[in-house]
Amino acid sequence: MRQHHRTFRLLGSLLLVATGASLTGAAPAQAASPTPLDRVVPAPASVAPAASPYRITGGTRIRVDDSRETRRVGDYLAAILRPSTGYPLPVTAQGTGGIRLRLAQGPFGAEGYRLDSGSKGVTITAAGAAGLFHGVQTLRQLLPAAVEKDSVQPGPWLVAGGTIKDTPRYGWRGAMLDVSRHFFSVDQVKRYIDQLALYKINKLHLHLSDDQGWRIAIDSWPRLATYGGSTQVGGGPGGHYTKADYKEIVRYAASRYQEVVPEIDMPGHTNAALASYADLNCNGVAPPLYTGTDVGFSSLCVGKEITYDFVDDVIRELAALTPGKYLHIGGDEAHSTSHEDYVRFMDRVQPIVAEYGKTVVGWHQLTGANPSRGALAQYWGLDSTSAEEKAQVAAAARNGTGVVLSPADRIYLDMKYTADTPLGLDWAGLVEVKGSYDWDPGNYLPGAPASAIRGVEAPMWTETLGKSADLEYMAFPRLAGAAELGWSPASTHDWEKYKVRLAAQAARWEALGIGFYRSPQVPW
């Protein structure tokens, strides 16, 4: 009899739920309890909850300082909130309450912010527009995931009460996109930029040249793009960015407070250039275009003076298009270049970068040459990389070379999650979500002082990735962990707590149309 009563009560509950949904004729309203302040990814530096939430309504205004930068961030926030809430949300310098974005001096640094929320409104305060923008990303995550949708949703739109004080651990929080192995359009790159912005990434490293394709127009060497860019892995049509295309990517990234770091890989990974101009080859014979995935077989001719005319022209034109501080010259897997020639080449090329006002970034093999003053080395080794190679990078770090950490067996986003992952490679091992997150950049490289670590960057190589959905499946959920390693204080690092916060991101990705890997390590 007891079982019959339980069954009846359950049926009655189900009928009430069904009746409620049918009477309203719409999806049931979201739960009225707001997202806790400590549910954000990356984890904020400091969280102090309070009792009274703020509710966004049809009368809410987005209040901004009387400055172009603040208004631009306000317009960005309004563009996110209007479609899903259906509210007008005017951006104005007038009135009280609502959502306020304000610039003020304080302990924020260049990118930090403070978010205060209570029953009368939400205020985000920062020293600069980048901090306001990052605070807006936090606000997005404090709202229901349905806020990301492009049609009106039922709400309510509650922001938990309290205060978040937040500044990044590292100034370099990057993501690299390889557009050489497979070409990605301007719109596809913009989509990735928007996804990076949600997790406070501030560097977009574009890998613009490789054996399989040259992707940026260079006026003084036009065949680089028109011929060298005409194919990709597997023999597809390839493509390249005009200078206007590249400027649009740079502009769009800047609107999301990301600095574009362009890479021209050399002296290896240069078959697309060698195929385009016979004179760049030591024997004067252009090789055929290459659509495979082998590495280490190509090299610019270090002994020819035309090589440095070529490098000077490319760097000059690319530097003129790039407002950011850095220019990446590659330098990895130069197996067809002798060590002596590699050092000669880097000694010639690094001053060219400085001549055009940029700071050198190179893959960590650069530390086997003579890194220029202020140069950054991007470390992509593995846990199993030889102690000698690690010591070489650490020695350069002790001598003033900054290090950006991109260990391939941790945050190479193109590595397979498991042996069954349909995309990606596995030369660095299988990289599940826990292994990707559970390491500390501050003590990762033996012998390198913590002060030399500039940050982390998650590269996405595209030998097997040809469309945006492929990028997203490989990036999510691991990109969020890489972003947290770059932003959050070491004291917040805890896999058991992180995986719960990460699981809560799933609904947001679904609302944004991002297809992701549902790792069994995460309690989705």
Tab-separated table of N, CA and C in Angstrom, residues 149-294:
chain	number	residue	atom	x	y	z
A	149	LYS	N	21.635	33.149	-25.279
A	149	LYS	CA	20.818	32.817	-26.448
A	149	LYS	C	20.396	34.070	-27.208
A	150	ASP	N	20.040	33.892	-28.470
A	150	ASP	CA	19.701	35.040	-29.317
A	150	ASP	C	18.196	35.215	-29.495
A	151	SER	N	17.426	34.616	-28.601
A	151	SER	CA	15.974	34.828	-28.604
A	151	SER	C	15.523	35.042	-27.163
A	152	VAL	N	14.340	35.638	-26.985
A	152	VAL	CA	13.885	36.009	-25.648
A	152	VAL	C	13.650	34.764	-24.793
A	153	GLN	N	14.213	34.784	-23.595
A	153	GLN	CA	14.100	33.692	-22.629
A	153	GLN	C	13.316	34.173	-21.408
A	154	PRO	N	12.787	33.251	-20.592
A	154	PRO	CA	11.860	33.659	-19.525
A	154	PRO	C	12.482	34.337	-18.312
A	155	GLY	N	13.799	34.177	-18.046
A	155	GLY	CA	14.351	34.747	-16.820
A	155	GLY	C	13.943	33.906	-15.615
A	156	PRO	N	14.007	34.426	-14.360
A	156	PRO	CA	14.464	35.769	-13.993
A	156	PRO	C	15.974	35.922	-14.153
A	157	TRP	N	16.422	37.195	-14.187
A	157	TRP	CA	17.828	37.513	-14.433
A	157	TRP	C	18.444	38.066	-13.155
A	158	LEU	N	18.867	37.134	-12.294
A	158	LEU	CA	19.382	37.487	-10.976
A	158	LEU	C	20.905	37.416	-10.949
A	159	VAL	N	21.513	38.384	-10.265
A	159	VAL	CA	22.959	38.397	-10.024
A	159	VAL	C	23.172	38.294	-8.524
A	160	ALA	N	23.896	37.288	-8.084
A	160	ALA	CA	24.106	37.079	-6.650
A	160	ALA	C	24.728	38.309	-5.997
A	161	GLY	N	24.366	38.559	-4.768
A	161	GLY	CA	24.903	39.700	-4.043
A	161	GLY	C	26.293	39.421	-3.495
A	162	GLY	N	27.085	40.485	-3.367
A	162	GLY	CA	28.422	40.354	-2.797
A	162	GLY	C	29.458	41.102	-3.595
A	163	THR	N	30.730	40.791	-3.315
A	163	THR	CA	31.840	41.487	-3.938
A	163	THR	C	32.878	40.499	-4.456
A	164	ILE	N	33.326	40.718	-5.696
A	164	ILE	CA	34.448	39.990	-6.274
A	164	ILE	C	35.571	40.992	-6.510
A	165	LYS	N	36.767	40.672	-6.018
A	165	LYS	CA	37.975	41.432	-6.330
A	165	LYS	C	38.893	40.508	-7.111
A	166	ASP	N	39.335	40.966	-8.269
A	166	ASP	CA	39.966	40.021	-9.192
A	166	ASP	C	41.077	40.683	-9.994
A	167	THR	N	42.246	40.078	-9.978
A	167	THR	CA	43.357	40.491	-10.842
A	167	THR	C	44.040	39.239	-11.357
A	168	PRO	N	44.599	39.271	-12.574
A	168	PRO	CA	45.205	38.061	-13.131
A	168	PRO	C	46.558	37.739	-12.519
A	169	ARG	N	46.844	36.436	-12.447
A	169	ARG	CA	48.158	35.973	-11.981
A	169	ARG	C	49.241	36.316	-12.990
A	170	TYR	N	48.945	36.131	-14.282
A	170	TYR	CA	49.932	36.349	-15.343
A	170	TYR	C	49.413	37.340	-16.378
A	171	GLY	N	50.342	38.070	-16.977
A	171	GLY	CA	49.986	39.027	-18.020
A	171	GLY	C	49.822	38.400	-19.391
A	172	TRP	N	50.356	37.175	-19.581
A	172	TRP	CA	50.234	36.481	-20.873
A	172	TRP	C	49.303	35.296	-20.682
A	173	ARG	N	48.113	35.418	-21.245
A	173	ARG	CA	47.125	34.335	-21.187
A	173	ARG	C	46.663	34.113	-22.616
A	174	GLY	N	47.334	33.198	-23.283
A	174	GLY	CA	47.198	33.128	-24.727
A	174	GLY	C	46.517	31.875	-25.250
A	175	ALA	N	46.115	31.974	-26.509
A	175	ALA	CA	45.643	30.824	-27.286
A	175	ALA	C	46.215	30.979	-28.684
A	176	MET	N	46.793	29.906	-29.198
A	176	MET	CA	47.338	29.930	-30.555
A	176	MET	C	46.406	29.186	-31.496
A	177	LEU	N	46.197	29.767	-32.671
A	177	LEU	CA	45.410	29.114	-33.711
A	177	LEU	C	46.282	28.945	-34.948
A	178	ASP	N	46.464	27.703	-35.343
A	178	ASP	CA	47.223	27.364	-36.545
A	178	ASP	C	46.280	27.465	-37.748
A	179	VAL	N	46.472	28.506	-38.561
A	179	VAL	CA	45.664	28.666	-39.769
A	179	VAL	C	46.434	28.214	-41.006
A	180	SER	N	47.599	27.600	-40.795
A	180	SER	CA	48.441	27.166	-41.918
A	180	SER	C	48.130	25.754	-42.352
A	181	ARG	N	47.982	24.841	-41.416
A	181	ARG	CA	47.693	23.448	-41.796
A	181	ARG	C	46.306	23.357	-42.431
A	182	HIS	N	45.334	24.017	-41.817
A	182	HIS	CA	44.038	24.260	-42.452
A	182	HIS	C	43.745	25.747	-42.329
A	183	PHE	N	43.194	26.315	-43.386
A	183	PHE	CA	42.892	27.744	-43.390
A	183	PHE	C	41.531	27.986	-42.755
A	184	PHE	N	41.452	29.040	-41.942
A	184	PHE	CA	40.194	29.440	-41.321
A	184	PHE	C	39.877	30.873	-41.724
A	185	SER	N	38.626	31.104	-42.085
A	185	SER	CA	38.203	32.413	-42.583
A	185	SER	C	38.228	33.458	-41.478
A	186	VAL	N	38.100	34.722	-41.862
A	186	VAL	CA	38.028	35.811	-40.889
A	186	VAL	C	36.872	35.572	-39.919
A	187	ASP	N	35.720	35.193	-40.411
A	187	ASP	CA	34.573	34.974	-39.533
A	187	ASP	C	34.813	33.813	-38.572
A	188	GLN	N	35.483	32.781	-39.029
A	188	GLN	CA	35.794	31.664	-38.139
A	188	GLN	C	36.767	32.086	-37.042
A	189	VAL	N	37.745	32.910	-37.391
A	189	VAL	CA	38.680	33.412	-36.388
A	189	VAL	C	37.948	34.308	-35.388
A	190	LYS	N	37.040	35.133	-35.874
A	190	LYS	CA	36.254	35.994	-34.973
A	190	LYS	C	35.437	35.144	-33.987
A	191	ARG	N	34.870	34.075	-34.461
A	191	ARG	CA	34.092	33.198	-33.569
A	191	ARG	C	34.985	32.656	-32.450
A	192	TYR	N	36.203	32.268	-32.811
A	192	TYR	CA	37.129	31.755	-31.797
A	192	TYR	C	37.527	32.870	-30.828
A	193	ILE	N	37.752	34.064	-31.334
A	193	ILE	CA	38.079	35.215	-30.481
A	193	ILE	C	36.990	35.434	-29.436
A	194	ASP	N	35.728	35.363	-29.845
A	194	ASP	CA	34.627	35.541	-28.900
A	194	ASP	C	34.626	34.458	-27.824
A	195	GLN	N	34.962	33.244	-28.213
A	195	GLN	CA	35.006	32.157	-27.239
A	195	GLN	C	36.164	32.343	-26.263
A	196	LEU	N	37.298	32.826	-26.758
A	196	LEU	CA	38.439	33.099	-25.883
A	196	LEU	C	38.109	34.198	-24.882
A	197	ALA	N	37.354	35.193	-25.330
A	197	ALA	CA	37.050	36.347	-24.480
A	197	ALA	C	36.292	35.941	-23.227
A	198	LEU	N	35.427	34.951	-23.335
A	198	LEU	CA	34.611	34.535	-22.195
A	198	LEU	C	35.480	34.111	-21.013
A	199	TYR	N	36.703	33.644	-21.301
A	199	TYR	CA	37.596	33.146	-20.245
A	199	TYR	C	38.813	34.044	-20.036
A	200	LYS	N	38.688	35.317	-20.472
A	200	LYS	CA	39.676	36.354	-20.152
A	200	LYS	C	41.045	36.107	-20.792
A	201	ILE	N	41.069	35.383	-21.922
A	201	ILE	CA	42.298	35.240	-22.719
A	201	ILE	C	42.645	36.607	-23.306
A	202	ASN	N	43.942	36.972	-23.292
A	202	ASN	CA	44.314	38.304	-23.802
A	202	ASN	C	45.343	38.296	-24.925
A	203	LYS	N	45.779	37.117	-25.370
A	203	LYS	CA	46.700	37.033	-26.505
A	203	LYS	C	46.152	36.030	-27.522
A	204	LEU	N	46.071	36.446	-28.790
A	204	LEU	CA	45.720	35.539	-29.883
A	204	LEU	C	46.953	35.381	-30.762
A	205	HIS	N	47.592	34.238	-30.661
A	205	HIS	CA	48.791	33.914	-31.429
A	205	HIS	C	48.338	33.224	-32.719
A	206	LEU	N	48.583	33.879	-33.847
A	206	LEU	CA	48.188	33.330	-35.156
A	206	LEU	C	49.407	32.736	-35.847
A	207	HIS	N	49.368	31.449	-36.078
A	207	HIS	CA	50.446	30.735	-36.777
A	207	HIS	C	50.176	30.862	-38.276
A	208	LEU	N	50.828	31.857	-38.893
A	208	LEU	CA	50.466	32.297	-40.252
A	208	LEU	C	51.235	31.616	-41.367
A	209	SER	N	52.276	30.868	-41.064
A	209	SER	CA	53.033	30.231	-42.147
A	209	SER	C	53.563	28.887	-41.679
A	210	ASP	N	53.608	27.960	-42.621
A	210	ASP	CA	54.152	26.641	-42.333
A	210	ASP	C	54.426	25.948	-43.659
A	211	ASP	N	54.805	24.675	-43.586
A	211	ASP	CA	55.085	23.930	-44.818
A	211	ASP	C	53.858	23.849	-45.712
A	212	GLN	N	52.660	23.779	-45.113
A	212	GLN	CA	51.444	23.510	-45.880
A	212	GLN	C	50.720	24.756	-46.368
A	213	GLY	N	51.105	25.938	-45.908
A	213	GLY	CA	50.393	27.122	-46.379
A	213	GLY	C	50.932	28.412	-45.808
A	214	TRP	N	50.995	29.443	-46.646
A	214	TRP	CA	51.361	30.801	-46.240
A	214	TRP	C	50.090	31.638	-46.283
A	215	ARG	N	49.730	32.273	-45.160
A	215	ARG	CA	48.377	32.813	-45.018
A	215	ARG	C	48.261	34.330	-44.948
A	216	ILE	N	49.326	35.089	-45.156
A	216	ILE	CA	49.224	36.540	-45.077
A	216	ILE	C	49.836	37.170	-46.322
A	217	ALA	N	49.113	38.105	-46.938
A	217	ALA	CA	49.596	38.773	-48.153
A	217	ALA	C	50.809	39.643	-47.813
A	218	ILE	N	51.876	39.477	-48.591
A	218	ILE	CA	53.081	40.305	-48.482
A	218	ILE	C	53.294	40.939	-49.850
A	219	ASP	N	53.141	42.268	-49.922
A	219	ASP	CA	53.159	42.944	-51.221
A	219	ASP	C	54.463	42.726	-51.979
A	220	SER	N	55.578	42.718	-51.259
A	220	SER	CA	56.878	42.618	-51.925
A	220	SER	C	57.200	41.190	-52.364
A	221	TRP	N	56.455	40.210	-51.879
A	221	TRP	CA	56.641	38.805	-52.268
A	221	TRP	C	55.247	38.200	-52.477
A	222	PRO	N	54.540	38.604	-53.536
A	222	PRO	CA	53.119	38.263	-53.664
A	222	PRO	C	52.835	36.770	-53.810
A	223	ARG	N	53.781	36.005	-54.376
A	223	ARG	CA	53.510	34.571	-54.578
A	223	ARG	C	53.450	33.792	-53.262
A	224	LEU	N	53.955	34.374	-52.180
A	224	LEU	CA	53.839	33.688	-50.892
A	224	LEU	C	52.385	33.338	-50.605
A	225	ALA	N	51.499	34.309	-50.793
A	225	ALA	CA	50.080	34.093	-50.499
A	225	ALA	C	49.355	33.434	-51.669
A	226	THR	N	49.565	33.948	-52.876
A	226	THR	CA	48.767	33.474	-54.012
A	226	THR	C	49.133	32.046	-54.412
A	227	TYR	N	50.400	31.681	-54.267
A	227	TYR	CA	50.818	30.312	-54.592
A	227	TYR	C	51.057	29.504	-53.318
A	228	GLY	N	51.871	30.045	-52.423
A	228	GLY	CA	52.168	29.322	-51.187
A	228	GLY	C	50.955	29.119	-50.303
A	229	GLY	N	49.939	29.950	-50.459
A	229	GLY	CA	48.721	29.819	-49.671
A	229	GLY	C	47.605	29.077	-50.374
A	230	SER	N	47.910	28.467	-51.513
A	230	SER	CA	46.843	27.909	-52.353
A	230	SER	C	46.423	26.498	-51.975
A	231	THR	N	47.013	25.943	-50.932
A	231	THR	CA	46.640	24.584	-50.546
A	231	THR	C	46.696	24.451	-49.034
A	232	GLN	N	46.429	23.241	-48.541
A	232	GLN	CA	46.451	22.964	-47.108
A	232	GLN	C	46.596	21.455	-46.921
A	233	VAL	N	46.637	20.996	-45.678
A	233	VAL	CA	46.751	19.563	-45.427
A	233	VAL	C	45.628	18.817	-46.143
A	234	GLY	N	45.996	17.763	-46.819
A	234	GLY	CA	45.007	16.972	-47.541
A	234	GLY	C	44.703	17.483	-48.931
A	235	GLY	N	45.296	18.636	-49.314
A	235	GLY	CA	45.154	19.134	-50.677
A	235	GLY	C	43.952	20.017	-50.921
A	236	GLY	N	43.313	20.524	-49.867
A	236	GLY	CA	42.181	21.426	-50.056
A	236	GLY	C	42.617	22.756	-50.643
A	237	PRO	N	41.670	23.680	-50.850
A	237	PRO	CA	41.967	24.916	-51.571
A	237	PRO	C	42.808	25.927	-50.806
A	238	GLY	N	42.981	25.758	-49.495
A	238	GLY	CA	43.779	26.725	-48.751
A	238	GLY	C	43.121	28.085	-48.700
A	239	GLY	N	43.952	29.126	-48.807
A	239	GLY	CA	43.461	30.490	-48.732
A	239	GLY	C	44.468	31.359	-48.011
A	240	HIS	N	44.229	32.670	-48.031
A	240	HIS	CA	45.103	33.584	-47.302
A	240	HIS	C	44.316	34.831	-46.916
A	241	TYR	N	44.869	35.576	-45.978
A	241	TYR	CA	44.279	36.844	-45.569
A	241	TYR	C	44.897	37.975	-46.376
A	242	THR	N	44.050	38.808	-46.946
A	242	THR	CA	44.547	40.066	-47.486
A	242	THR	C	44.987	40.933	-46.303
A	243	LYS	N	45.659	42.024	-46.597
A	243	LYS	CA	46.038	42.917	-45.505
A	243	LYS	C	44.797	43.490	-44.821
A	244	ALA	N	43.754	43.742	-45.588
A	244	ALA	CA	42.503	44.226	-44.999
A	244	ALA	C	41.880	43.162	-44.089
A	245	ASP	N	41.936	41.903	-44.509
A	245	ASP	CA	41.433	40.803	-43.674
A	245	ASP	C	42.174	40.756	-42.339
A	246	TYR	N	43.493	40.813	-42.435
A	246	TYR	CA	44.313	40.727	-41.231
A	246	TYR	C	44.022	41.904	-40.296
A	247	LYS	N	43.905	43.097	-40.868
A	247	LYS	CA	43.586	44.272	-40.049
A	247	LYS	C	42.232	44.100	-39.356
A	248	GLU	N	41.279	43.471	-40.029
A	248	GLU	CA	39.964	43.247	-39.433
A	248	GLU	C	40.062	42.258	-38.263
A	249	ILE	N	40.881	41.226	-38.412
A	249	ILE	CA	41.091	40.299	-37.296
A	249	ILE	C	41.724	41.032	-36.124
A	250	VAL	N	42.741	41.847	-36.415
A	250	VAL	CA	43.411	42.617	-35.358
A	250	VAL	C	42.421	43.561	-34.670
A	251	ARG	N	41.589	44.229	-35.463
A	251	ARG	CA	40.601	45.163	-34.908
A	251	ARG	C	39.602	44.428	-34.022
A	252	TYR	N	39.107	43.318	-34.509
A	252	TYR	CA	38.102	42.571	-33.757
A	252	TYR	C	38.686	42.019	-32.466
A	253	ALA	N	39.900	41.487	-32.545
A	253	ALA	CA	40.569	40.997	-31.337
A	253	ALA	C	40.727	42.128	-30.320
A	254	ALA	N	41.119	43.307	-30.792
A	254	ALA	CA	41.289	44.447	-29.887
A	254	ALA	C	39.973	44.826	-29.222
A	255	SER	N	38.858	44.676	-29.941
A	255	SER	CA	37.550	44.991	-29.355
A	255	SER	C	37.198	44.007	-28.244
A	256	ARG	N	37.873	42.865	-28.208
A	256	ARG	CA	37.723	41.858	-27.134
A	256	ARG	C	38.957	41.867	-26.233
A	257	TYR	N	39.752	42.923	-26.318
A	257	TYR	CA	40.927	43.135	-25.470
A	257	TYR	C	41.923	41.979	-25.571
A	258	GLN	N	42.112	41.543	-26.813
A	258	GLN	CA	43.122	40.543	-27.140
A	258	GLN	C	44.144	41.141	-28.095
A	259	GLU	N	45.403	40.887	-27.815
A	259	GLU	CA	46.503	41.348	-28.658
A	259	GLU	C	46.885	40.236	-29.626
A	260	VAL	N	46.928	40.534	-30.913
A	260	VAL	CA	47.325	39.538	-31.904
A	260	VAL	C	48.852	39.445	-31.949
A	261	VAL	N	49.351	38.218	-31.821
A	261	VAL	CA	50.782	37.928	-31.940
A	261	VAL	C	50.958	37.092	-33.210
A	262	PRO	N	51.421	37.708	-34.318
A	262	PRO	CA	51.564	36.954	-35.560
A	262	PRO	C	52.850	36.134	-35.551
A	263	GLU	N	52.772	34.945	-36.135
A	263	GLU	CA	53.975	34.103	-36.236
A	263	GLU	C	54.305	33.798	-37.694
A	264	ILE	N	55.554	34.056	-38.056
A	264	ILE	CA	56.149	33.547	-39.292
A	264	ILE	C	57.217	32.554	-38.854
A	265	ASP	N	56.954	31.273	-39.046
A	265	ASP	CA	57.862	30.232	-38.552
A	265	ASP	C	59.071	30.117	-39.477
A	266	MET	N	60.268	30.130	-38.895
A	266	MET	CA	61.514	30.038	-39.669
A	266	MET	C	62.668	29.673	-38.731
A	267	PRO	N	63.753	29.115	-39.240
A	267	PRO	CA	64.059	28.835	-40.642
A	267	PRO	C	63.413	27.556	-41.177
A	268	GLY	N	62.903	26.681	-40.268
A	268	GLY	CA	62.175	25.498	-40.708
A	268	GLY	C	60.705	25.798	-40.903
A	269	HIS	N	59.930	24.760	-41.192
A	269	HIS	CA	58.484	24.928	-41.439
A	269	HIS	C	58.243	25.969	-42.538
A	270	THR	N	59.069	25.929	-43.585
A	270	THR	CA	59.048	27.002	-44.589
A	270	THR	C	58.802	26.501	-46.012
A	271	ASN	N	58.281	25.298	-46.180
A	271	ASN	CA	58.135	24.778	-47.540
A	271	ASN	C	57.218	25.635	-48.410
A	272	ALA	N	56.169	26.227	-47.834
A	272	ALA	CA	55.261	27.061	-48.642
A	272	ALA	C	56.014	28.248	-49.234
A	273	ALA	N	56.932	28.832	-48.459
A	273	ALA	CA	57.748	29.943	-48.981
A	273	ALA	C	58.762	29.447	-49.994
A	274	LEU	N	59.410	28.325	-49.698
A	274	LEU	CA	60.421	27.763	-50.610
A	274	LEU	C	59.800	27.361	-51.948
A	275	ALA	N	58.564	26.868	-51.913
A	275	ALA	CA	57.872	26.489	-53.144
A	275	ALA	C	57.477	27.714	-53.957
A	276	SER	N	57.276	28.839	-53.277
A	276	SER	CA	56.833	30.057	-53.953
A	276	SER	C	57.971	30.799	-54.644
A	277	TYR	N	59.173	30.688	-54.114
A	277	TYR	CA	60.329	31.429	-54.667
A	277	TYR	C	61.564	30.530	-54.682
A	278	ALA	N	61.981	30.149	-55.885
A	278	ALA	CA	63.123	29.245	-56.039
A	278	ALA	C	64.391	29.819	-55.420
A	279	ASP	N	64.573	31.131	-55.469
A	279	ASP	CA	65.808	31.746	-54.983
A	279	ASP	C	66.009	31.581	-53.485
A	280	LEU	N	64.953	31.249	-52.746
A	280	LEU	CA	65.093	31.047	-51.305
A	280	LEU	C	65.707	29.692	-50.972
A	281	ASN	N	65.841	28.841	-51.976
A	281	ASN	CA	66.438	27.518	-51.791
A	281	ASN	C	67.930	27.563	-52.103
A	282	CYS	N	68.720	26.823	-51.352
A	282	CYS	CA	70.171	26.817	-51.571
A	282	CYS	C	70.529	26.350	-52.979
A	283	ASN	N	69.745	25.419	-53.521
A	283	ASN	CA	70.043	24.903	-54.868
A	283	ASN	C	69.304	25.656	-55.964
A	284	GLY	N	68.523	26.700	-55.586
A	284	GLY	CA	67.813	27.497	-56.579
A	284	GLY	C	66.639	26.789	-57.225
A	285	VAL	N	66.213	25.671	-56.662
A	285	VAL	CA	65.109	24.892	-57.231
A	285	VAL	C	63.948	24.877	-56.243
A	286	ALA	N	62.790	25.304	-56.694
A	286	ALA	CA	61.617	25.334	-55.816
A	286	ALA	C	61.051	23.927	-55.654
A	287	PRO	N	60.818	23.477	-54.419
A	287	PRO	CA	60.169	22.186	-54.215
A	287	PRO	C	58.674	22.292	-54.517
A	288	PRO	N	57.997	21.159	-54.679
A	288	PRO	CA	56.546	21.220	-54.879
A	288	PRO	C	55.835	21.657	-53.599
A	289	LEU	N	54.613	22.160	-53.757
A	289	LEU	CA	53.777	22.436	-52.591
A	289	LEU	C	53.571	21.160	-51.795
A	290	TYR	N	53.357	21.319	-50.481
A	290	TYR	CA	53.299	20.151	-49.602
A	290	TYR	C	51.959	20.122	-48.868
A	291	THR	N	51.300	18.958	-48.864
A	291	THR	CA	49.992	18.852	-48.218
A	291	THR	C	49.956	17.742	-47.165
A	292	GLY	N	51.130	17.203	-46.819
A	292	GLY	CA	51.197	16.174	-45.784
A	292	GLY	C	51.350	16.774	-44.401
A	293	THR	N	51.791	15.949	-43.444
A	293	THR	CA	51.891	16.422	-42.062
A	293	THR	C	53.255	16.163	-41.430
A	294	ASP	N	54.242	15.758	-42.221
A	294	ASP	CA	55.589	15.583	-41.672
A	294	ASP	C	56.168	16.936	-41.270
